[in-house]
Amino acid sequence: MTVSLPVPLPSADEPQALVEALAVNSARALGPAADAALSVERDRSLGDRLAGRPGTVTALRLEGVDARMTLRLERHRLTGEAAQVSGGVVIARRAMPLGAWLQAFAGEVAAVAADAAGDAAVAARALAALGVAPAADVVRVDPSDVAGGLLPLRAAVAGRVPEPAAAIVDRIATALQEALPRVTGTGEPEVVVTRTATDYLPETLRAYLALPAEWAAHHRLSDGRTPAEALVQQLTALEQAAARMRDAAVERDADALLVNGRFLDDRFRTSRLDLP
């Protein structure tokens, strides 16, 4: 796999550029699932046809797991809509402000990608490829105050993740807080502990929280797990590695700490930008 960055999303002040970039990133985020789930409408001028160009994007539609998400560009203005569909028939629809639509769209893209792959971890890769910060982006740990940033994590996810997951988050935060003062100024060991606190743990939580809540709690992926169950398993692996890092820090065993850091890098680095 190679690292692939999303096309930077322009602001709403550039609606044509925004919808164009979103169409590209959505297809990349969805991967093979895009063929069935994503529709892109284009306006092809005569010049476009003669030159073999695809034309300009005027609308995109995603058949999500929880809603059909549509974004249209009309008269230089973007309008977002979410529709509830049953048996192929729209039973309810609502207009949404662009910011809210983008966040809901991000969650639906992540869910469709995870469902198609049968792997909840794919949600994080899809979000990274899409380039839209989900509403759950408030779950973060500031690198300038790692210990202080870990303190409120349990409260930030309480009621939003399964209780077993929240308890594991608390234990991970405690292990990392105990390791931090022992690795300060040690170079790579400090980097490993800090990355776990500011990157792997928050991104694992954000990817889950971006998913439609009912779908994440109850939908069974092809491997038999719900995304909620997959989250608990991911956090359990993270907790085990964090505990080993804390023990290695206490024993001043830099080699053991780095081994666990490499384990986390191999397992959780793909949740960022490791895309096909």
mmCIF file of C-alpha atoms in Angstrom:
data_model
loop_
_atom_site.group_PDB
_atom_site.id
_atom_site.type_symbol
_atom_site.label_atom_id
_atom_site.label_comp_id
_atom_site.label_asym_id
_atom_site.label_seq_id
_atom_site.Cartn_x
_atom_site.Cartn_y
_atom_site.Cartn_z
ATOM 1 C CA MET A 1 0.000 0.000 0.000
ATOM 2 C CA THR A 2 1.118 3.554 -0.690
ATOM 3 C CA VAL A 3 0.299 6.733 1.161
ATOM 4 C CA SER A 4 -2.271 8.818 -0.680
ATOM 5 C CA LEU A 5 -3.342 12.248 0.467
ATOM 6 C CA PRO A 6 -6.884 13.506 -0.090
ATOM 7 C CA VAL A 7 -7.465 16.409 -2.434
ATOM 8 C CA PRO A 8 -7.639 19.467 -0.133
ATOM 9 C CA LEU A 9 -11.254 20.571 0.193
ATOM 10 C CA PRO A 10 -11.793 24.242 -0.707
ATOM 11 C CA SER A 11 -14.080 26.421 1.381
ATOM 12 C CA ALA A 12 -17.779 26.911 0.697
ATOM 13 C CA ASP A 13 -16.807 30.172 -1.009
ATOM 14 C CA GLU A 14 -15.582 28.008 -3.902
ATOM 15 C CA PRO A 15 -18.597 25.723 -4.405
ATOM 16 C CA GLN A 16 -17.534 24.284 -7.764
ATOM 17 C CA ALA A 17 -14.051 23.435 -6.532
ATOM 18 C CA LEU A 18 -15.506 21.989 -3.329
ATOM 19 C CA VAL A 19 -17.941 19.624 -5.024
ATOM 20 C CA GLU A 20 -15.265 18.568 -7.545
ATOM 21 C CA ALA A 21 -12.784 17.714 -4.785
ATOM 22 C CA LEU A 22 -15.471 15.963 -2.767
ATOM 23 C CA ALA A 23 -16.368 13.768 -5.745
ATOM 24 C CA VAL A 24 -12.728 12.719 -6.180
ATOM 25 C CA ASN A 25 -12.146 12.082 -2.484
ATOM 26 C CA SER A 26 -15.422 10.208 -2.042
ATOM 27 C CA ALA A 27 -14.566 7.756 -4.808
ATOM 28 C CA ARG A 28 -11.140 7.220 -3.299
ATOM 29 C CA ALA A 29 -12.524 6.776 0.210
ATOM 30 C CA LEU A 30 -15.155 4.265 -0.870
ATOM 31 C CA GLY A 31 -12.839 2.202 -3.050
ATOM 32 C CA PRO A 32 -14.653 -0.660 -4.810
ATOM 33 C CA ALA A 33 -17.888 0.257 -3.011
ATOM 34 C CA ALA A 34 -18.082 3.519 -4.982
ATOM 35 C CA ASP A 35 -19.475 1.804 -8.073
ATOM 36 C CA ALA A 36 -22.688 0.854 -6.287
ATOM 37 C CA ALA A 37 -22.943 3.574 -3.655
ATOM 38 C CA LEU A 38 -21.781 6.817 -5.291
ATOM 39 C CA SER A 39 -23.400 8.696 -8.184
ATOM 40 C CA VAL A 40 -21.845 11.815 -9.705
ATOM 41 C CA GLU A 41 -23.778 14.058 -12.096
ATOM 42 C CA ARG A 42 -21.844 16.225 -14.532
ATOM 43 C CA ASP A 43 -22.560 18.989 -17.018
ATOM 44 C CA ARG A 44 -20.615 18.290 -20.228
ATOM 45 C CA SER A 45 -20.337 21.133 -22.687
ATOM 46 C CA LEU A 46 -19.677 20.588 -26.374
ATOM 47 C CA GLY A 47 -16.067 21.550 -25.715
ATOM 48 C CA ASP A 48 -15.864 18.919 -22.980
ATOM 49 C CA ARG A 49 -17.209 16.257 -25.308
ATOM 50 C CA LEU A 50 -14.858 17.151 -28.144
ATOM 51 C CA ALA A 51 -11.874 17.195 -25.793
ATOM 52 C CA GLY A 52 -12.907 14.008 -23.989
ATOM 53 C CA ARG A 53 -13.223 15.809 -20.668
ATOM 54 C CA PRO A 54 -15.681 14.488 -18.055
ATOM 55 C CA GLY A 55 -17.326 17.876 -17.519
ATOM 56 C CA THR A 56 -18.030 19.769 -14.315
ATOM 57 C CA VAL A 57 -19.660 18.120 -11.315
ATOM 58 C CA THR A 58 -23.159 19.413 -10.579
ATOM 59 C CA ALA A 59 -24.305 16.885 -7.973
ATOM 60 C CA LEU A 60 -23.242 13.815 -6.063
ATOM 61 C CA ARG A 61 -25.334 11.236 -4.251
ATOM 62 C CA LEU A 62 -24.369 8.552 -1.776
ATOM 63 C CA GLU A 63 -26.556 5.584 -0.916
ATOM 64 C CA GLY A 64 -25.529 5.438 2.723
ATOM 65 C CA VAL A 65 -26.298 2.872 5.388
ATOM 66 C CA ASP A 66 -28.605 5.243 7.236
ATOM 67 C CA ALA A 67 -29.616 7.827 4.622
ATOM 68 C CA ARG A 68 -29.291 8.864 0.998
ATOM 69 C CA MET A 69 -27.029 11.902 0.993
ATOM 70 C CA THR A 70 -27.308 14.349 -1.921
ATOM 71 C CA LEU A 71 -25.325 17.516 -2.611
ATOM 72 C CA ARG A 72 -26.305 19.762 -5.534
ATOM 73 C CA LEU A 73 -24.656 22.796 -7.044
ATOM 74 C CA GLU A 74 -27.206 25.204 -8.481
ATOM 75 C CA ARG A 75 -26.553 28.836 -9.363
ATOM 76 C CA HIS A 76 -23.195 28.764 -7.585
ATOM 77 C CA ARG A 77 -24.799 27.518 -4.377
ATOM 78 C CA LEU A 78 -24.475 24.114 -2.700
ATOM 79 C CA THR A 79 -27.558 22.528 -1.135
ATOM 80 C CA GLY A 80 -27.380 19.365 0.949
ATOM 81 C CA GLU A 81 -30.161 16.875 1.589
ATOM 82 C CA ALA A 82 -30.526 13.677 3.614
ATOM 83 C CA ALA A 83 -33.324 11.290 2.685
ATOM 84 C CA GLN A 84 -34.671 8.213 4.431
ATOM 85 C CA VAL A 85 -35.281 5.432 1.928
ATOM 86 C CA SER A 86 -37.301 2.246 2.380
ATOM 87 C CA GLY A 87 -37.623 -0.316 -0.379
ATOM 88 C CA GLY A 88 -36.214 2.162 -2.861
ATOM 89 C CA VAL A 89 -38.862 4.762 -1.968
ATOM 90 C CA VAL A 90 -38.019 8.050 -0.248
ATOM 91 C CA ILE A 91 -40.189 8.283 2.867
ATOM 92 C CA ALA A 92 -38.682 11.457 4.348
ATOM 93 C CA ARG A 93 -36.180 14.086 3.355
ATOM 94 C CA ARG A 94 -34.633 17.112 4.999
ATOM 95 C CA ALA A 95 -32.418 19.950 3.863
ATOM 96 C CA MET A 96 -29.207 20.417 5.826
ATOM 97 C CA PRO A 97 -26.715 23.276 6.215
ATOM 98 C CA LEU A 98 -23.517 22.492 4.344
ATOM 99 C CA GLY A 99 -21.378 21.956 7.450
ATOM 100 C CA ALA A 100 -23.840 19.533 9.023
ATOM 101 C CA TRP A 101 -24.319 17.751 5.709
ATOM 102 C CA LEU A 102 -20.571 17.254 5.255
ATOM 103 C CA GLN A 103 -20.225 15.756 8.726
ATOM 104 C CA ALA A 104 -23.169 13.399 8.200
ATOM 105 C CA PHE A 105 -21.833 12.514 4.757
ATOM 106 C CA ALA A 106 -18.435 11.658 6.246
ATOM 107 C CA GLY A 107 -20.053 9.218 8.655
ATOM 108 C CA GLU A 108 -22.043 7.564 5.884
ATOM 109 C CA VAL A 109 -18.959 7.221 3.662
ATOM 110 C CA ALA A 110 -17.036 5.622 6.526
ATOM 111 C CA ALA A 111 -19.888 3.209 7.235
ATOM 112 C CA VAL A 112 -20.339 2.188 3.589
ATOM 113 C CA ALA A 113 -16.598 1.580 3.192
ATOM 114 C CA ALA A 114 -16.416 -0.453 6.406
ATOM 115 C CA ASP A 115 -19.495 -2.483 5.502
ATOM 116 C CA ALA A 116 -18.186 -3.279 2.025
ATOM 117 C CA ALA A 117 -14.816 -4.359 3.413
ATOM 118 C CA GLY A 118 -16.320 -6.235 6.352
ATOM 119 C CA ASP A 119 -13.830 -4.456 8.593
ATOM 120 C CA ALA A 120 -14.690 -1.581 10.933
ATOM 121 C CA ALA A 121 -11.071 -0.377 10.858
ATOM 122 C CA VAL A 122 -11.587 0.646 7.222
ATOM 123 C CA ALA A 123 -13.777 3.516 8.479
ATOM 124 C CA ALA A 124 -10.721 5.429 9.651
ATOM 125 C CA ARG A 125 -8.964 5.047 6.305
ATOM 126 C CA ALA A 126 -12.091 6.221 4.506
ATOM 127 C CA LEU A 127 -12.336 9.326 6.686
ATOM 128 C CA ALA A 128 -8.678 10.124 6.046
ATOM 129 C CA ALA A 129 -9.156 9.783 2.292
ATOM 130 C CA LEU A 130 -12.304 11.900 2.316
ATOM 131 C CA GLY A 131 -10.614 14.833 4.010
ATOM 132 C CA VAL A 132 -13.734 15.928 5.927
ATOM 133 C CA ALA A 133 -13.302 16.380 9.664
ATOM 134 C CA PRO A 134 -16.211 14.544 11.329
ATOM 135 C CA ALA A 135 -18.151 15.969 14.250
ATOM 136 C CA ALA A 136 -16.206 13.553 16.457
ATOM 137 C CA ASP A 137 -13.051 15.529 15.665
ATOM 138 C CA VAL A 138 -13.421 17.172 19.093
ATOM 139 C CA VAL A 139 -11.903 13.982 20.535
ATOM 140 C CA ARG A 140 -8.243 14.915 20.448
ATOM 141 C CA VAL A 141 -5.186 15.205 22.663
ATOM 142 C CA ASP A 142 -3.055 18.326 22.271
ATOM 143 C CA PRO A 143 0.619 17.402 21.738
ATOM 144 C CA SER A 144 1.598 20.480 23.756
ATOM 145 C CA ASP A 145 -0.146 19.071 26.867
ATOM 146 C CA VAL A 146 -0.408 15.323 26.451
ATOM 147 C CA ALA A 147 -0.975 14.440 30.103
ATOM 148 C CA GLY A 148 -3.633 17.129 30.492
ATOM 149 C CA GLY A 149 -5.280 16.148 27.227
ATOM 150 C CA LEU A 150 -5.665 12.529 28.311
ATOM 151 C CA LEU A 151 -7.616 13.459 31.441
ATOM 152 C CA PRO A 152 -10.951 14.410 29.802
ATOM 153 C CA LEU A 153 -11.020 11.598 27.226
ATOM 154 C CA ARG A 154 -13.213 9.280 29.313
ATOM 155 C CA ALA A 155 -15.771 12.047 29.815
ATOM 156 C CA ALA A 156 -15.590 13.004 26.131
ATOM 157 C CA VAL A 157 -16.649 9.534 24.991
ATOM 158 C CA ALA A 158 -18.974 8.602 27.866
ATOM 159 C CA GLY A 159 -22.380 7.632 26.509
ATOM 160 C CA ARG A 160 -21.064 7.718 22.936
ATOM 161 C CA VAL A 161 -19.139 4.441 22.951
ATOM 162 C CA PRO A 162 -19.994 1.126 24.641
ATOM 163 C CA GLU A 163 -19.306 1.216 28.382
ATOM 164 C CA PRO A 164 -16.567 -1.444 28.123
ATOM 165 C CA ALA A 165 -14.834 0.750 25.536
ATOM 166 C CA ALA A 166 -15.052 3.822 27.782
ATOM 167 C CA ALA A 167 -13.508 1.852 30.654
ATOM 168 C CA ILE A 168 -10.643 0.723 28.414
ATOM 169 C CA VAL A 169 -10.049 4.317 27.293
ATOM 170 C CA ASP A 170 -9.695 5.273 30.950
ATOM 171 C CA ARG A 171 -7.131 2.528 31.560
ATOM 172 C CA ILE A 172 -5.158 3.419 28.433
ATOM 173 C CA ALA A 173 -5.039 7.064 29.500
ATOM 174 C CA THR A 174 -3.809 6.065 32.965
ATOM 175 C CA ALA A 175 -1.054 3.833 31.555
ATOM 176 C CA LEU A 176 0.136 6.556 29.199
ATOM 177 C CA GLN A 177 0.066 9.195 31.942
ATOM 178 C CA GLU A 178 2.235 6.939 34.096
ATOM 179 C CA ALA A 179 4.678 6.373 31.236
ATOM 180 C CA LEU A 180 5.009 9.989 30.090
ATOM 181 C CA PRO A 181 7.167 11.457 32.905
ATOM 182 C CA ARG A 182 9.498 8.453 32.682
ATOM 183 C CA VAL A 183 10.227 8.911 28.975
ATOM 184 C CA THR A 184 10.454 12.712 28.828
ATOM 185 C CA GLY A 185 13.664 13.715 27.100
ATOM 186 C CA THR A 186 14.503 10.174 25.956
ATOM 187 C CA GLY A 187 14.070 10.756 22.237
ATOM 188 C CA GLU A 188 12.333 7.965 20.349
ATOM 189 C CA PRO A 189 10.689 6.348 23.417
ATOM 190 C CA GLU A 190 9.038 9.689 24.208
ATOM 191 C CA VAL A 191 7.883 10.001 20.596
ATOM 192 C CA VAL A 192 6.306 6.532 20.741
ATOM 193 C CA VAL A 193 4.314 7.232 23.906
ATOM 194 C CA THR A 194 3.259 10.672 22.686
ATOM 195 C CA ARG A 195 2.133 9.319 19.311
ATOM 196 C CA THR A 196 0.002 6.691 21.033
ATOM 197 C CA ALA A 197 -1.702 9.379 23.110
ATOM 198 C CA THR A 198 -2.161 12.015 20.421
ATOM 199 C CA ASP A 199 -2.649 9.872 17.327
ATOM 200 C CA TYR A 200 -3.593 6.202 17.658
ATOM 201 C CA LEU A 201 -6.036 6.492 20.572
ATOM 202 C CA PRO A 202 -7.950 9.619 19.432
ATOM 203 C CA GLU A 203 -8.138 8.509 15.791
ATOM 204 C CA THR A 204 -9.507 5.103 16.766
ATOM 205 C CA LEU A 205 -12.238 6.841 18.757
ATOM 206 C CA ARG A 206 -12.978 9.471 16.101
ATOM 207 C CA ALA A 207 -13.405 6.855 13.392
ATOM 208 C CA TYR A 208 -16.007 5.031 15.482
ATOM 209 C CA LEU A 209 -17.833 8.173 16.613
ATOM 210 C CA ALA A 210 -18.182 9.375 13.022
ATOM 211 C CA LEU A 211 -20.342 6.356 12.148
ATOM 212 C CA PRO A 212 -24.152 6.517 12.343
ATOM 213 C CA ALA A 213 -24.816 5.571 15.982
ATOM 214 C CA GLU A 214 -27.497 2.890 15.538
ATOM 215 C CA TRP A 215 -25.630 1.283 12.670
ATOM 216 C CA ALA A 216 -22.382 1.177 14.652
ATOM 217 C CA ALA A 217 -24.085 -0.366 17.656
ATOM 218 C CA HIS A 218 -26.132 -3.059 15.921
ATOM 219 C CA HIS A 219 -25.039 -3.726 12.332
ATOM 220 C CA ARG A 220 -23.166 -6.991 11.752
ATOM 221 C CA LEU A 221 -20.223 -6.810 9.382
ATOM 222 C CA SER A 222 -19.252 -9.804 7.273
ATOM 223 C CA ASP A 223 -16.845 -10.975 9.992
ATOM 224 C CA GLY A 224 -19.776 -11.245 12.402
ATOM 225 C CA ARG A 225 -18.793 -8.285 14.562
ATOM 226 C CA THR A 226 -20.592 -5.005 15.052
ATOM 227 C CA PRO A 227 -18.461 -1.858 14.750
ATOM 228 C CA ALA A 228 -18.991 -1.440 18.509
ATOM 229 C CA GLU A 229 -17.497 -4.869 19.164
ATOM 230 C CA ALA A 230 -14.637 -4.145 16.781
ATOM 231 C CA LEU A 231 -13.921 -0.917 18.683
ATOM 232 C CA VAL A 232 -13.623 -2.809 21.964
ATOM 233 C CA GLN A 233 -11.193 -5.252 20.351
ATOM 234 C CA GLN A 234 -9.106 -2.443 18.854
ATOM 235 C CA LEU A 235 -8.956 -0.638 22.185
ATOM 236 C CA THR A 236 -8.048 -3.862 23.986
ATOM 237 C CA ALA A 237 -5.022 -4.288 21.713
ATOM 238 C CA LEU A 238 -4.110 -0.647 22.311
ATOM 239 C CA GLU A 239 -4.474 -1.094 26.081
ATOM 240 C CA GLN A 240 -2.208 -4.138 26.128
ATOM 241 C CA ALA A 241 0.498 -2.296 24.213
ATOM 242 C CA ALA A 242 0.133 0.832 26.387
ATOM 243 C CA ALA A 243 0.483 -1.269 29.554
ATOM 244 C CA ARG A 244 3.631 -2.903 28.195
ATOM 245 C CA MET A 245 5.026 0.524 27.297
ATOM 246 C CA ARG A 246 4.328 1.773 30.819
ATOM 247 C CA ASP A 247 6.056 -1.275 32.321
ATOM 248 C CA ALA A 248 9.021 -0.801 29.997
ATOM 249 C CA ALA A 249 9.221 2.881 30.965
ATOM 250 C CA VAL A 250 9.192 1.973 34.674
ATOM 251 C CA GLU A 251 11.969 -0.551 34.080
ATOM 252 C CA ARG A 252 13.807 1.877 31.773
ATOM 253 C CA ASP A 253 13.769 -0.772 29.057
ATOM 254 C CA ALA A 254 13.879 1.375 25.924
ATOM 255 C CA ASP A 255 14.112 -1.601 23.582
ATOM 256 C CA ALA A 256 10.900 -3.178 24.907
ATOM 257 C CA LEU A 257 9.116 0.156 24.686
ATOM 258 C CA LEU A 258 10.144 0.615 21.072
ATOM 259 C CA VAL A 259 9.041 -2.919 20.182
ATOM 260 C CA ASN A 260 5.540 -2.089 21.421
ATOM 261 C CA GLY A 261 5.673 1.190 19.566
ATOM 262 C CA ARG A 262 6.393 -0.650 16.328
ATOM 263 C CA PHE A 263 3.481 -2.997 17.031
ATOM 264 C CA LEU A 264 1.137 -0.033 17.361
ATOM 265 C CA ASP A 265 2.596 1.614 14.286
ATOM 266 C CA ASP A 266 1.971 -1.528 12.236
ATOM 267 C CA ARG A 267 -1.561 -1.978 13.555
ATOM 268 C CA PHE A 268 -2.865 1.563 13.815
ATOM 269 C CA ARG A 269 -0.875 3.572 11.272
ATOM 270 C CA THR A 270 -3.191 2.201 8.558
ATOM 271 C CA SER A 271 -6.033 4.086 10.222
ATOM 272 C CA ARG A 272 -4.588 7.275 8.750
ATOM 273 C CA LEU A 273 -3.487 7.557 5.129
ATOM 274 C CA ASP A 274 -2.352 4.058 4.140
ATOM 275 C CA LEU A 275 -4.589 3.714 1.124
ATOM 276 C CA PRO A 276 -4.596 1.601 -2.012
#
